[in-house]
Amino acid sequence: MSLFWKLFAVDFGIQVVFGLVAVLLQTEKFYDFLGSATFITCTLMALFYEENAELFDHKMIHASCICVWAVKLGSFLLFRVIQSGGDSRFDDIKVDPKRFMRAWILQGIWVYLNLLPSVFVFTGEQEVPELAIISLVGWAIFAFGLIFETVADYQKTVFRNNPANKGRFITSGLWSISRHPNYFGEIVLWYGLFIASIPFFPSIWAIISVICPTLTALLILKISGVPMLEKSGMERWGKEPQYQQYLATTSCVIPFLGGSDGDKKKM
C-alpha cells in the first residue's frame, strides 16, 4: 500500500472514530483539536515512511512547518472553545447526527487535500537541483502566512478579552486592512507549502496538485469560513453605520483591495 493510501486510511479512520464519539456525546469541543492532531499524526507518519539521509533535512523542515502550524492552530482553537464553552458553528448541526458526521468527513477531506502536495516531498527520492531555490521561496511564503495568521488571531484574542469590547467588532491592527486576515494567512501558507513541494514532483503532471490549496481557499472563501462569519456579522451589526462603513472600506480577505464592492470586482 502506497503512502497516499495509508495516509487516507489514517486520516479518515480518525475522523470516523472520533466523529461517532462526538455524535453520541453531541459535543464539538474536540473537533478542531482532532483536526490538528490528524495533521501531526499523518505528517510524522509520512516523514519516517522512507529513509533517505540525503533529503532528510529537507523533509524535516517541511514536516516542521506543518507541525508548527498544526500545534499553533490546534492549541489556539482548543483554548478558545474551552474559554467560550462551545463553538457556535455547530449549534445547529451537532443535534443532527448526519449533518454533524458530515462535518467530520469534511474535515478529513480538508486534511488530506492540504497534505497531498507535501506527500511528494516525503516520498521523494531526489530533488531537482535547479529547482531547489523554489523550496526556500515556498517555505518563506509559508512563514509569512503563518505569522500573518498568528498576529491576526492574537490581535482578535486581545480585543475580545477586553471587557470594554464586549459585543463589538474589531477594526484595528490587521483587521483594519482585511475583515478576515487570519483566513488570508491560512490560504497563503498552504500555497507556500505547495510551492515548496515543486522540486520533489515526480513528473510535470504533479503540478495538478495545485488544486489542493485552491480547494482549501474555496472552502474558506465560499463555504465554511468567510460566508458564515459575514452572515453572522450582518445579523449582529448589519444595521450599525460603523459596521456598514467597515464593510464599504475594508477588504473581505486580501488586504488593501477595498471594501465589499471592490472585493466583488477583484476576486
mmCIF file of C-alpha atoms in Angstrom:
data_model
loop_
_atom_site.group_PDB
_atom_site.id
_atom_site.type_symbol
_atom_site.label_atom_id
_atom_site.label_comp_id
_atom_site.label_asym_id
_atom_site.label_seq_id
_atom_site.Cartn_x
_atom_site.Cartn_y
_atom_site.Cartn_z
ATOM 1 C CA MET A 1 0.000 0.000 0.000
ATOM 2 C CA SER A 2 1.418 3.385 -1.005
ATOM 3 C CA LEU A 3 1.838 6.233 1.446
ATOM 4 C CA PHE A 4 -1.034 8.096 -0.224
ATOM 5 C CA TRP A 5 -3.481 5.316 0.678
ATOM 6 C CA LYS A 6 -2.046 4.799 4.164
ATOM 7 C CA LEU A 7 -2.488 8.469 4.979
ATOM 8 C CA PHE A 8 -6.006 8.334 3.559
ATOM 9 C CA ALA A 9 -6.852 5.410 5.853
ATOM 10 C CA VAL A 10 -5.346 7.011 8.968
ATOM 11 C CA ASP A 11 -6.902 10.401 8.261
ATOM 12 C CA PHE A 12 -10.454 9.181 7.704
ATOM 13 C CA GLY A 13 -10.113 6.490 10.372
ATOM 14 C CA ILE A 14 -9.513 9.217 12.965
ATOM 15 C CA GLN A 15 -12.405 11.324 11.695
ATOM 16 C CA VAL A 16 -14.891 8.442 11.641
ATOM 17 C CA VAL A 17 -13.978 7.054 15.079
ATOM 18 C CA PHE A 18 -13.941 10.361 16.928
ATOM 19 C CA GLY A 19 -16.773 11.698 14.802
ATOM 20 C CA LEU A 20 -19.006 8.883 16.058
ATOM 21 C CA VAL A 21 -17.994 9.654 19.635
ATOM 22 C CA ALA A 22 -18.771 13.338 19.080
ATOM 23 C CA VAL A 23 -22.164 12.468 17.584
ATOM 24 C CA LEU A 24 -23.047 10.283 20.574
ATOM 25 C CA LEU A 25 -21.967 12.983 23.052
ATOM 26 C CA GLN A 26 -23.312 15.821 20.913
ATOM 27 C CA THR A 27 -20.146 17.812 21.507
ATOM 28 C CA GLU A 28 -17.887 19.754 19.179
ATOM 29 C CA LYS A 29 -15.254 20.612 21.790
ATOM 30 C CA PHE A 30 -12.539 18.336 20.400
ATOM 31 C CA TYR A 31 -13.355 18.798 16.695
ATOM 32 C CA ASP A 32 -10.617 21.315 15.874
ATOM 33 C CA PHE A 33 -8.123 19.656 18.208
ATOM 34 C CA LEU A 34 -8.586 16.330 16.408
ATOM 35 C CA GLY A 35 -8.127 18.068 13.070
ATOM 36 C CA SER A 36 -4.748 19.392 14.163
ATOM 37 C CA ALA A 37 -3.817 16.062 15.744
ATOM 38 C CA THR A 38 -4.601 14.329 12.442
ATOM 39 C CA PHE A 39 -2.257 16.691 10.593
ATOM 40 C CA ILE A 40 0.558 15.946 13.046
ATOM 41 C CA THR A 41 -0.051 12.186 13.024
ATOM 42 C CA CYS A 42 -0.093 11.944 9.234
ATOM 43 C CA THR A 43 2.916 14.255 8.844
ATOM 44 C CA LEU A 44 5.102 12.276 11.253
ATOM 45 C CA MET A 45 3.972 9.046 9.632
ATOM 46 C CA ALA A 46 4.992 10.414 6.228
ATOM 47 C CA LEU A 47 8.292 11.827 7.493
ATOM 48 C CA PHE A 48 9.560 8.424 8.628
ATOM 49 C CA TYR A 49 7.895 6.426 5.863
ATOM 50 C CA GLU A 50 11.057 6.166 3.767
ATOM 51 C CA GLU A 51 14.621 6.678 4.969
ATOM 52 C CA ASN A 52 16.676 8.949 2.776
ATOM 53 C CA ALA A 53 19.574 10.555 4.631
ATOM 54 C CA GLU A 54 20.361 12.870 1.718
ATOM 55 C CA LEU A 55 16.920 14.503 1.744
ATOM 56 C CA PHE A 56 16.019 14.083 5.409
ATOM 57 C CA ASP A 57 16.862 17.712 6.262
ATOM 58 C CA HIS A 58 14.501 18.945 3.548
ATOM 59 C CA LYS A 59 11.767 16.609 4.732
ATOM 60 C CA MET A 60 12.304 17.636 8.351
ATOM 61 C CA ILE A 61 11.953 21.330 7.501
ATOM 62 C CA HIS A 62 8.764 20.651 5.583
ATOM 63 C CA ALA A 63 7.322 18.454 8.325
ATOM 64 C CA SER A 64 8.228 21.053 10.948
ATOM 65 C CA CYS A 65 6.310 23.709 9.036
ATOM 66 C CA ILE A 66 3.157 21.593 9.050
ATOM 67 C CA CYS A 67 3.504 20.541 12.690
ATOM 68 C CA VAL A 68 4.245 24.067 13.962
ATOM 69 C CA TRP A 69 1.148 25.334 12.170
ATOM 70 C CA ALA A 70 -0.974 22.436 13.477
ATOM 71 C CA VAL A 71 0.168 22.904 17.087
ATOM 72 C CA LYS A 72 -0.419 26.646 16.854
ATOM 73 C CA LEU A 73 -3.888 26.350 15.327
ATOM 74 C CA GLY A 74 -4.988 23.374 17.420
ATOM 75 C CA SER A 75 -3.951 24.916 20.743
ATOM 76 C CA PHE A 76 -5.489 28.273 19.831
ATOM 77 C CA LEU A 77 -8.847 26.780 18.818
ATOM 78 C CA LEU A 78 -8.912 24.383 21.783
ATOM 79 C CA PHE A 79 -8.258 27.259 24.191
ATOM 80 C CA ARG A 80 -10.965 29.318 22.507
ATOM 81 C CA VAL A 81 -13.614 26.594 22.664
ATOM 82 C CA ILE A 82 -12.806 25.876 26.325
ATOM 83 C CA GLN A 83 -12.931 29.564 27.174
ATOM 84 C CA SER A 84 -16.211 30.169 25.351
ATOM 85 C CA GLY A 85 -17.784 26.843 26.316
ATOM 86 C CA GLY A 86 -18.508 25.794 22.737
ATOM 87 C CA ASP A 87 -18.351 26.643 19.058
ATOM 88 C CA SER A 88 -21.314 28.496 17.604
ATOM 89 C CA ARG A 89 -20.650 26.991 14.160
ATOM 90 C CA PHE A 90 -22.014 23.678 15.473
ATOM 91 C CA ASP A 91 -25.034 24.904 17.444
ATOM 92 C CA ASP A 92 -27.495 23.765 14.802
ATOM 93 C CA ILE A 93 -25.741 20.745 13.303
ATOM 94 C CA LYS A 94 -24.485 18.859 16.364
ATOM 95 C CA VAL A 95 -28.039 17.786 17.192
ATOM 96 C CA ASP A 96 -28.371 16.254 13.717
ATOM 97 C CA PRO A 97 -26.176 13.107 13.523
ATOM 98 C CA LYS A 98 -25.974 13.113 9.707
ATOM 99 C CA ARG A 99 -25.010 16.773 9.408
ATOM 100 C CA PHE A 100 -22.577 16.540 12.315
ATOM 101 C CA MET A 101 -20.884 13.443 10.873
ATOM 102 C CA ARG A 102 -20.690 15.196 7.528
ATOM 103 C CA ALA A 103 -18.647 17.941 9.218
ATOM 104 C CA TRP A 104 -16.126 15.348 10.415
ATOM 105 C CA ILE A 105 -15.851 13.808 6.947
ATOM 106 C CA LEU A 106 -15.355 17.288 5.515
ATOM 107 C CA GLN A 107 -12.516 17.776 7.975
ATOM 108 C CA GLY A 108 -10.934 14.545 6.752
ATOM 109 C CA ILE A 109 -11.117 15.798 3.161
ATOM 110 C CA TRP A 110 -9.595 19.124 4.236
ATOM 111 C CA VAL A 111 -6.681 17.391 5.973
ATOM 112 C CA TYR A 112 -5.969 15.046 3.066
ATOM 113 C CA LEU A 113 -6.133 17.717 0.380
ATOM 114 C CA ASN A 114 -3.828 20.034 2.305
ATOM 115 C CA LEU A 115 -1.267 17.281 2.862
ATOM 116 C CA LEU A 116 -1.370 15.833 -0.647
ATOM 117 C CA PRO A 117 1.271 18.093 -2.312
ATOM 118 C CA SER A 118 3.583 17.606 0.669
ATOM 119 C CA VAL A 119 3.463 13.831 0.268
ATOM 120 C CA PHE A 120 5.645 14.289 -2.820
ATOM 121 C CA VAL A 121 8.313 15.744 -0.523
ATOM 122 C CA PHE A 122 8.133 12.829 1.896
ATOM 123 C CA THR A 123 8.205 10.186 -0.845
ATOM 124 C CA GLY A 124 10.806 11.972 -2.980
ATOM 125 C CA GLU A 125 13.987 10.088 -3.698
ATOM 126 C CA GLN A 126 15.783 13.088 -5.134
ATOM 127 C CA GLU A 127 15.374 16.815 -5.524
ATOM 128 C CA VAL A 128 15.769 18.637 -8.826
ATOM 129 C CA PRO A 129 18.860 20.796 -8.059
ATOM 130 C CA GLU A 130 17.843 23.562 -10.455
ATOM 131 C CA LEU A 131 14.570 23.967 -8.578
ATOM 132 C CA ALA A 132 15.981 23.857 -5.025
ATOM 133 C CA ILE A 133 15.550 27.606 -4.572
ATOM 134 C CA ILE A 134 11.807 27.132 -5.102
ATOM 135 C CA SER A 135 11.570 25.217 -1.839
ATOM 136 C CA LEU A 136 13.179 28.134 0.013
ATOM 137 C CA VAL A 137 10.728 30.551 -1.589
ATOM 138 C CA GLY A 138 7.821 28.283 -0.653
ATOM 139 C CA TRP A 139 8.925 27.990 2.957
ATOM 140 C CA ALA A 140 9.340 31.773 3.134
ATOM 141 C CA ILE A 141 5.790 32.253 1.824
ATOM 142 C CA PHE A 142 4.589 29.717 4.382
ATOM 143 C CA ALA A 143 6.341 31.633 7.171
ATOM 144 C CA PHE A 144 4.760 34.896 6.053
ATOM 145 C CA GLY A 145 1.286 33.328 6.000
ATOM 146 C CA LEU A 146 1.768 31.705 9.405
ATOM 147 C CA ILE A 147 2.974 34.941 11.003
ATOM 148 C CA PHE A 148 0.142 36.914 9.407
ATOM 149 C CA GLU A 149 -2.442 34.418 10.677
ATOM 150 C CA THR A 150 -0.904 34.254 14.156
ATOM 151 C CA VAL A 151 -0.764 38.029 14.573
ATOM 152 C CA ALA A 152 -4.385 38.346 13.411
ATOM 153 C CA ASP A 153 -5.539 35.668 15.871
ATOM 154 C CA TYR A 154 -3.568 37.304 18.703
ATOM 155 C CA GLN A 155 -4.991 40.747 17.979
ATOM 156 C CA LYS A 156 -8.554 39.436 17.966
ATOM 157 C CA THR A 157 -7.990 37.474 21.189
ATOM 158 C CA VAL A 158 -6.673 40.577 22.964
ATOM 159 C CA PHE A 159 -9.624 42.576 21.632
ATOM 160 C CA ARG A 160 -12.174 40.015 22.833
ATOM 161 C CA ASN A 161 -10.574 39.708 26.275
ATOM 162 C CA ASN A 162 -11.090 43.421 26.888
ATOM 163 C CA PRO A 163 -14.465 43.787 28.686
ATOM 164 C CA ALA A 164 -14.927 47.203 27.049
ATOM 165 C CA ASN A 165 -15.168 45.484 23.652
ATOM 166 C CA LYS A 166 -17.922 43.043 24.583
ATOM 167 C CA GLY A 167 -20.374 42.709 21.730
ATOM 168 C CA ARG A 168 -18.253 44.844 19.408
ATOM 169 C CA PHE A 169 -16.334 44.062 16.202
ATOM 170 C CA ILE A 170 -12.603 44.578 15.719
ATOM 171 C CA THR A 171 -11.299 47.134 13.217
ATOM 172 C CA SER A 172 -7.740 47.630 14.473
ATOM 173 C CA GLY A 173 -4.381 46.108 13.528
ATOM 174 C CA LEU A 174 -4.506 43.689 10.615
ATOM 175 C CA TRP A 175 -8.290 43.784 10.889
ATOM 176 C CA SER A 176 -8.160 47.353 9.567
ATOM 177 C CA ILE A 177 -6.878 46.147 6.180
ATOM 178 C CA SER A 178 -8.844 42.881 5.955
ATOM 179 C CA ARG A 179 -12.062 41.673 7.551
ATOM 180 C CA HIS A 180 -10.602 38.160 7.719
ATOM 181 C CA PRO A 181 -6.791 38.496 7.901
ATOM 182 C CA ASN A 182 -6.439 35.129 9.657
ATOM 183 C CA TYR A 183 -8.028 33.395 6.668
ATOM 184 C CA PHE A 184 -5.738 35.304 4.307
ATOM 185 C CA GLY A 185 -2.725 33.962 6.208
ATOM 186 C CA GLU A 186 -4.191 30.449 6.172
ATOM 187 C CA ILE A 187 -4.634 30.464 2.406
ATOM 188 C CA VAL A 188 -1.152 31.899 1.795
ATOM 189 C CA LEU A 189 0.673 29.359 3.961
ATOM 190 C CA TRP A 190 -0.841 26.365 2.142
ATOM 191 C CA TYR A 191 0.141 27.799 -1.230
ATOM 192 C CA GLY A 192 3.617 28.256 0.255
ATOM 193 C CA LEU A 193 3.874 24.573 1.134
ATOM 194 C CA PHE A 194 2.646 23.643 -2.331
ATOM 195 C CA ILE A 195 5.401 25.769 -3.886
ATOM 196 C CA ALA A 196 7.994 24.229 -1.547
ATOM 197 C CA SER A 197 6.945 20.775 -2.800
ATOM 198 C CA ILE A 198 7.530 21.513 -6.501
ATOM 199 C CA PRO A 199 11.222 20.395 -6.632
ATOM 200 C CA PHE A 200 10.108 16.942 -5.463
ATOM 201 C CA PHE A 201 7.366 16.400 -8.030
ATOM 202 C CA PRO A 202 7.990 13.096 -9.869
ATOM 203 C CA SER A 203 6.604 14.496 -13.130
ATOM 204 C CA ILE A 204 5.156 17.651 -14.595
ATOM 205 C CA TRP A 205 1.686 16.211 -14.056
ATOM 206 C CA ALA A 206 2.096 16.531 -10.299
ATOM 207 C CA ILE A 207 1.624 20.271 -10.736
ATOM 208 C CA ILE A 208 -2.089 19.500 -10.874
ATOM 209 C CA SER A 209 -1.907 19.157 -7.085
ATOM 210 C CA VAL A 210 -2.209 22.958 -7.022
ATOM 211 C CA ILE A 211 -5.902 22.137 -6.942
ATOM 212 C CA CYS A 212 -5.440 21.103 -3.281
ATOM 213 C CA PRO A 213 -4.602 24.531 -1.788
ATOM 214 C CA THR A 214 -7.051 26.052 -4.273
ATOM 215 C CA LEU A 215 -9.899 23.883 -2.956
ATOM 216 C CA THR A 216 -8.907 24.842 0.578
ATOM 217 C CA ALA A 217 -9.088 28.501 -0.422
ATOM 218 C CA LEU A 218 -12.507 27.956 -1.984
ATOM 219 C CA LEU A 219 -13.690 26.118 1.128
ATOM 220 C CA ILE A 220 -12.673 29.086 3.280
ATOM 221 C CA LEU A 221 -13.941 31.755 0.893
ATOM 222 C CA LYS A 222 -17.194 30.189 -0.266
ATOM 223 C CA ILE A 223 -18.378 27.535 2.205
ATOM 224 C CA SER A 224 -17.221 27.126 5.796
ATOM 225 C CA GLY A 225 -15.241 30.225 6.711
ATOM 226 C CA VAL A 226 -15.941 33.668 5.336
ATOM 227 C CA PRO A 227 -19.645 33.236 4.382
ATOM 228 C CA MET A 228 -20.606 32.031 7.860
ATOM 229 C CA LEU A 229 -18.800 34.900 9.602
ATOM 230 C CA GLU A 230 -20.039 37.510 7.145
ATOM 231 C CA LYS A 231 -23.615 36.320 7.723
ATOM 232 C CA SER A 232 -23.127 36.354 11.487
ATOM 233 C CA GLY A 233 -21.635 39.843 11.322
ATOM 234 C CA MET A 234 -24.566 41.174 9.307
ATOM 235 C CA GLU A 235 -27.042 39.654 11.766
ATOM 236 C CA ARG A 236 -25.299 41.273 14.747
ATOM 237 C CA TRP A 237 -24.116 44.641 13.421
ATOM 238 C CA GLY A 238 -25.565 44.996 9.900
ATOM 239 C CA LYS A 239 -27.771 47.959 10.815
ATOM 240 C CA GLU A 240 -24.970 49.900 12.515
ATOM 241 C CA PRO A 241 -23.483 52.734 10.406
ATOM 242 C CA GLN A 242 -19.969 51.967 11.709
ATOM 243 C CA TYR A 243 -20.207 48.378 10.527
ATOM 244 C CA GLN A 244 -21.604 49.412 7.163
ATOM 245 C CA GLN A 245 -18.649 51.788 6.805
ATOM 246 C CA TYR A 246 -16.258 48.980 7.763
ATOM 247 C CA LEU A 247 -17.739 46.741 5.064
ATOM 248 C CA ALA A 248 -17.548 49.511 2.482
ATOM 249 C CA THR A 249 -13.922 50.446 3.140
ATOM 250 C CA THR A 250 -12.198 47.217 4.244
ATOM 251 C CA SER A 251 -11.300 44.270 2.005
ATOM 252 C CA CYS A 252 -13.010 40.981 2.768
ATOM 253 C CA VAL A 253 -9.883 38.813 2.721
ATOM 254 C CA ILE A 254 -6.954 40.101 0.634
ATOM 255 C CA PRO A 255 -5.522 43.212 2.338
ATOM 256 C CA PHE A 256 -5.842 46.634 0.739
ATOM 257 C CA LEU A 257 -8.286 45.628 -2.019
ATOM 258 C CA GLY A 258 -11.012 47.936 -0.805
ATOM 259 C CA GLY A 259 -14.455 47.234 0.599
ATOM 260 C CA SER A 260 -17.313 44.958 -0.392
ATOM 261 C CA ASP A 261 -17.757 46.403 -3.875
ATOM 262 C CA GLY A 262 -14.043 46.156 -4.555
ATOM 263 C CA ASP A 263 -13.961 42.540 -3.399
ATOM 264 C CA LYS A 264 -16.707 41.563 -5.843
ATOM 265 C CA LYS A 265 -14.861 43.186 -8.731
ATOM 266 C CA LYS A 266 -11.385 41.896 -7.917
ATOM 267 C CA MET A 267 -11.972 38.386 -6.521
#
